[in-house]
PDB file of C-alpha atoms and ligand atoms in Angstrom:
ATOM      1  CA  MET A   1      82.787 154.079 132.066  1.00  0.00           C
ATOM      2  CA  ALA A   2      83.567 153.748 128.382  1.00  0.00           C
ATOM      3  CA  GLU A   3      82.879 156.820 126.303  1.00  0.00           C
ATOM      4  CA  GLU A   4      80.195 156.455 123.648  1.00  0.00           C
ATOM      5  CA  TRP A   5      81.489 157.844 120.372  1.00  0.00           C
ATOM      6  CA  HIS A   6      79.417 157.984 117.218  1.00  0.00           C
ATOM      7  CA  ALA A   7      82.368 158.625 114.946  1.00  0.00           C
ATOM      8  CA  PRO A   8      86.042 157.623 115.089  1.00  0.00           C
ATOM      9  CA  VAL A   9      87.328 159.682 118.014  1.00  0.00           C
ATOM     10  CA  GLU A  10      90.581 160.496 116.218  1.00  0.00           C
ATOM     11  CA  ARG A  11      88.516 162.368 113.643  1.00  0.00           C
ATOM     12  CA  LEU A  12      86.721 164.527 116.235  1.00  0.00           C
ATOM     13  CA  SER A  13      87.875 168.036 117.073  1.00  0.00           C
ATOM     14  CA  ARG A  14      89.185 168.827 120.540  1.00  0.00           C
ATOM     15  CA  ARG A  15      86.165 171.123 120.951  1.00  0.00           C
ATOM     16  CA  THR A  16      83.714 168.306 120.161  1.00  0.00           C
ATOM     17  CA  VAL A  17      85.450 166.018 122.649  1.00  0.00           C
ATOM     18  CA  THR A  18      85.303 168.702 125.339  1.00  0.00           C
ATOM     19  CA  LEU A  19      81.618 169.417 124.673  1.00  0.00           C
ATOM     20  CA  HIS A  20      80.998 165.653 124.806  1.00  0.00           C
ATOM     21  CA  GLN A  21      82.573 165.532 128.256  1.00  0.00           C
ATOM     22  CA  ALA A  22      80.235 168.257 129.493  1.00  0.00           C
ATOM     23  CA  ILE A  23      77.132 166.797 127.809  1.00  0.00           C
ATOM     24  CA  ARG A  24      77.781 163.304 129.185  1.00  0.00           C
ATOM     25  CA  SER A  25      78.366 164.761 132.633  1.00  0.00           C
ATOM     26  CA  LEU A  26      75.098 166.675 132.408  1.00  0.00           C
ATOM     27  CA  MET A  27      73.280 163.488 131.366  1.00  0.00           C
ATOM     28  CA  GLU A  28      74.757 161.632 134.340  1.00  0.00           C
ATOM     29  CA  GLU A  29      73.754 164.381 136.772  1.00  0.00           C
ATOM     30  CA  LEU A  30      70.182 164.413 135.444  1.00  0.00           C
ATOM     31  CA  GLU A  31      70.043 160.626 135.624  1.00  0.00           C
ATOM     32  CA  ALA A  32      71.138 160.839 139.264  1.00  0.00           C
ATOM     33  CA  VAL A  33      68.415 163.430 139.957  1.00  0.00           C
ATOM     34  CA  ASP A  34      65.842 161.023 138.558  1.00  0.00           C
ATOM     35  CA  TRP A  35      67.213 158.049 140.496  1.00  0.00           C
ATOM     36  CA  TYR A  36      67.318 159.926 143.817  1.00  0.00           C
ATOM     37  CA  ARG A  37      63.788 161.261 143.364  1.00  0.00           C
ATOM     38  CA  GLN A  38      62.416 157.800 142.568  1.00  0.00           C
ATOM     39  CA  ARG A  39      64.187 156.239 145.550  1.00  0.00           C
ATOM     40  CA  ALA A  40      62.975 159.031 147.827  1.00  0.00           C
ATOM     41  CA  ASP A  41      59.392 158.472 146.664  1.00  0.00           C
ATOM     42  CA  ASP A  42      59.707 154.774 147.466  1.00  0.00           C
ATOM     43  CA  CYS A  43      61.602 155.167 150.762  1.00  0.00           C
ATOM     44  CA  THR A  44      59.712 154.475 153.996  1.00  0.00           C
ATOM     45  CA  ASP A  45      62.426 155.801 156.343  1.00  0.00           C
ATOM     46  CA  ALA A  46      61.878 159.550 156.810  1.00  0.00           C
ATOM     47  CA  GLU A  47      65.525 160.358 157.590  1.00  0.00           C
ATOM     48  CA  LEU A  48      66.807 158.451 154.577  1.00  0.00           C
ATOM     49  CA  GLN A  49      64.120 160.027 152.410  1.00  0.00           C
ATOM     50  CA  ALA A  50      65.268 163.507 153.464  1.00  0.00           C
ATOM     51  CA  LEU A  51      68.886 162.547 152.719  1.00  0.00           C
ATOM     52  CA  LEU A  52      67.960 161.249 149.279  1.00  0.00           C
ATOM     53  CA  LEU A  53      66.100 164.474 148.467  1.00  0.00           C
ATOM     54  CA  HIS A  54      69.057 166.515 149.723  1.00  0.00           C
ATOM     55  CA  ASN A  55      71.341 164.540 147.433  1.00  0.00           C
ATOM     56  CA  MET A  56      68.905 164.991 144.546  1.00  0.00           C
ATOM     57  CA  ARG A  57      69.123 168.778 144.993  1.00  0.00           C
ATOM     58  CA  GLU A  58      72.934 168.604 144.989  1.00  0.00           C
ATOM     59  CA  GLU A  59      72.785 166.747 141.679  1.00  0.00           C
ATOM     60  CA  LEU A  60      70.473 169.492 140.360  1.00  0.00           C
ATOM     61  CA  GLU A  61      73.132 172.014 141.366  1.00  0.00           C
ATOM     62  CA  HIS A  62      75.777 170.033 139.487  1.00  0.00           C
ATOM     63  CA  ALA A  63      73.520 169.768 136.438  1.00  0.00           C
ATOM     64  CA  SER A  64      72.874 173.522 136.511  1.00  0.00           C
ATOM     65  CA  MET A  65      76.591 174.282 136.718  1.00  0.00           C
ATOM     66  CA  LEU A  66      77.234 172.076 133.696  1.00  0.00           C
ATOM     67  CA  LEU A  67      74.404 173.709 131.777  1.00  0.00           C
ATOM     68  CA  GLU A  68      75.926 177.112 132.477  1.00  0.00           C
ATOM     69  CA  TRP A  69      79.332 175.845 131.327  1.00  0.00           C
ATOM     70  CA  LEU A  70      77.724 174.638 128.085  1.00  0.00           C
ATOM     71  CA  ARG A  71      76.017 178.007 127.628  1.00  0.00           C
ATOM     72  CA  ARG A  72      79.311 179.821 127.955  1.00  0.00           C
ATOM     73  CA  ALA A  73      81.201 177.380 125.731  1.00  0.00           C
ATOM     74  CA  ASP A  74      78.737 176.975 122.880  1.00  0.00           C
ATOM     75  CA  PRO A  75      76.965 179.898 121.141  1.00  0.00           C
ATOM     76  CA  ASP A  76      74.264 177.575 119.803  1.00  0.00           C
ATOM     77  CA  PHE A  77      73.465 176.374 123.310  1.00  0.00           C
ATOM     78  CA  ALA A  78      73.523 179.994 124.476  1.00  0.00           C
ATOM     79  CA  TRP A  79      71.054 181.070 121.806  1.00  0.00           C
ATOM     80  CA  GLN A  80      68.584 178.293 122.592  1.00  0.00           C
ATOM     81  CA  LEU A  81      68.829 178.720 126.341  1.00  0.00           C
ATOM     82  CA  GLY A  82      68.473 182.477 125.939  1.00  0.00           C
ATOM     83  CA  THR A  83      65.297 181.917 123.948  1.00  0.00           C
ATOM     84  CA  TYR A  84      63.540 179.432 126.208  1.00  0.00           C
ATOM     85  CA  LEU A  85      64.877 179.613 129.771  1.00  0.00           C
ATOM     86  CA  PHE A  86      62.852 181.893 132.017  1.00  0.00           C
ATOM     87  CA  SER A  87      60.489 182.721 129.157  1.00  0.00           C
ATOM     88  CA  GLU A  88      56.826 183.040 130.022  1.00  0.00           C
ATOM     89  CA  GLY A  89      53.629 181.894 128.389  1.00  0.00           C
ATOM     90  CA  ASP A  90      53.191 179.125 125.861  1.00  0.00           C
ATOM     91  CA  ILE A  91      56.564 177.609 124.915  1.00  0.00           C
ATOM     92  CA  LEU A  92      55.556 176.922 121.323  1.00  0.00           C
ATOM     93  CA  THR A  93      54.608 180.583 120.985  1.00  0.00           C
ATOM     94  CA  VAL A  94      58.090 181.484 122.241  1.00  0.00           C
ATOM     95  CA  GLU A  95      59.449 179.325 119.414  1.00  0.00           C
ATOM     96  CA  GLU A  96      57.210 180.972 116.815  1.00  0.00           C
ATOM     97  CA  ARG A  97      58.347 184.400 117.940  1.00  0.00           C
ATOM     98  CA  ALA A  98      61.995 183.396 117.978  1.00  0.00           C
ATOM     99  CA  GLU A  99      61.727 181.996 114.458  1.00  0.00           C
ATOM    100  CA  ALA A 100      59.997 185.172 113.312  1.00  0.00           C
ATOM    101  CA  GLY A 101      62.881 187.179 114.753  1.00  0.00           C
ATOM    102  CA  ARG A 102      60.748 188.928 117.332  1.00  0.00           C
ATOM    103  CA  PRO A 103      61.866 189.449 120.901  1.00  0.00           C
ATOM    104  CA  PRO A 104      60.097 187.131 123.391  1.00  0.00           C
ATOM    105  CA  ASP A 105      58.250 190.020 125.052  1.00  0.00           C
ATOM    106  CA  ASP A 106      56.860 191.317 121.742  1.00  0.00           C
ATOM    107  CA  PRO A 107      53.171 190.271 121.600  1.00  0.00           C
ATOM    108  CA  GLY A 108      53.192 189.972 117.804  1.00  0.00           C
ATOM    109  CA  PRO A 109      51.674 191.944 114.913  1.00  0.00           C
ATOM    110  CA  ASP A 110      48.054 191.313 115.863  1.00  0.00           C
ATOM    111  CA  HIS A 111      48.435 192.802 119.320  1.00  0.00           C
ATOM    112  CA  PRO A 112      48.721 196.355 120.619  1.00  0.00           C
ATOM    113  CA  GLY A 113      52.253 197.004 121.801  1.00  0.00           C
ATOM    114  CA  HIS A 114      53.831 195.130 118.894  1.00  0.00           C
ATOM    115  CA  SER A 115      57.031 196.818 117.846  1.00  0.00           C
ATOM    116  CA  PRO A 116      57.487 196.571 114.067  1.00  0.00           C
ATOM    117  CA  ARG A 117      61.012 195.912 112.824  1.00  0.00           C
TER     118      ARG A 117
HETATM  119 FE1  LIG B   1      76.595 165.228 140.976  1.00  0.00          FE
END
């Protein structure tokens, strides 16, 4: 498959090219997850359906491994994933707290238990 560049590749850093390889791979794994799930939904053969769902879960594993690689390789990815993954409650509230510089488990200034900075 041809790579999709949005700038002359010779002007891109090695780091950008490497991150591109991981991001494209992650996109392909997620696309495969979607395709397998759709085909499994539509499949009338129970054995094939189970195989398709098994394969879908393997693609989820691959996607998760790539996401972890991106987290380790890119501090910006790490910061965002650290903010949102495994957070609880309303996601937009998590964003508001992150932008206010409060830890995700801090209930905020209007709530008991708020820890002023
Ligand atoms: Fe895969």
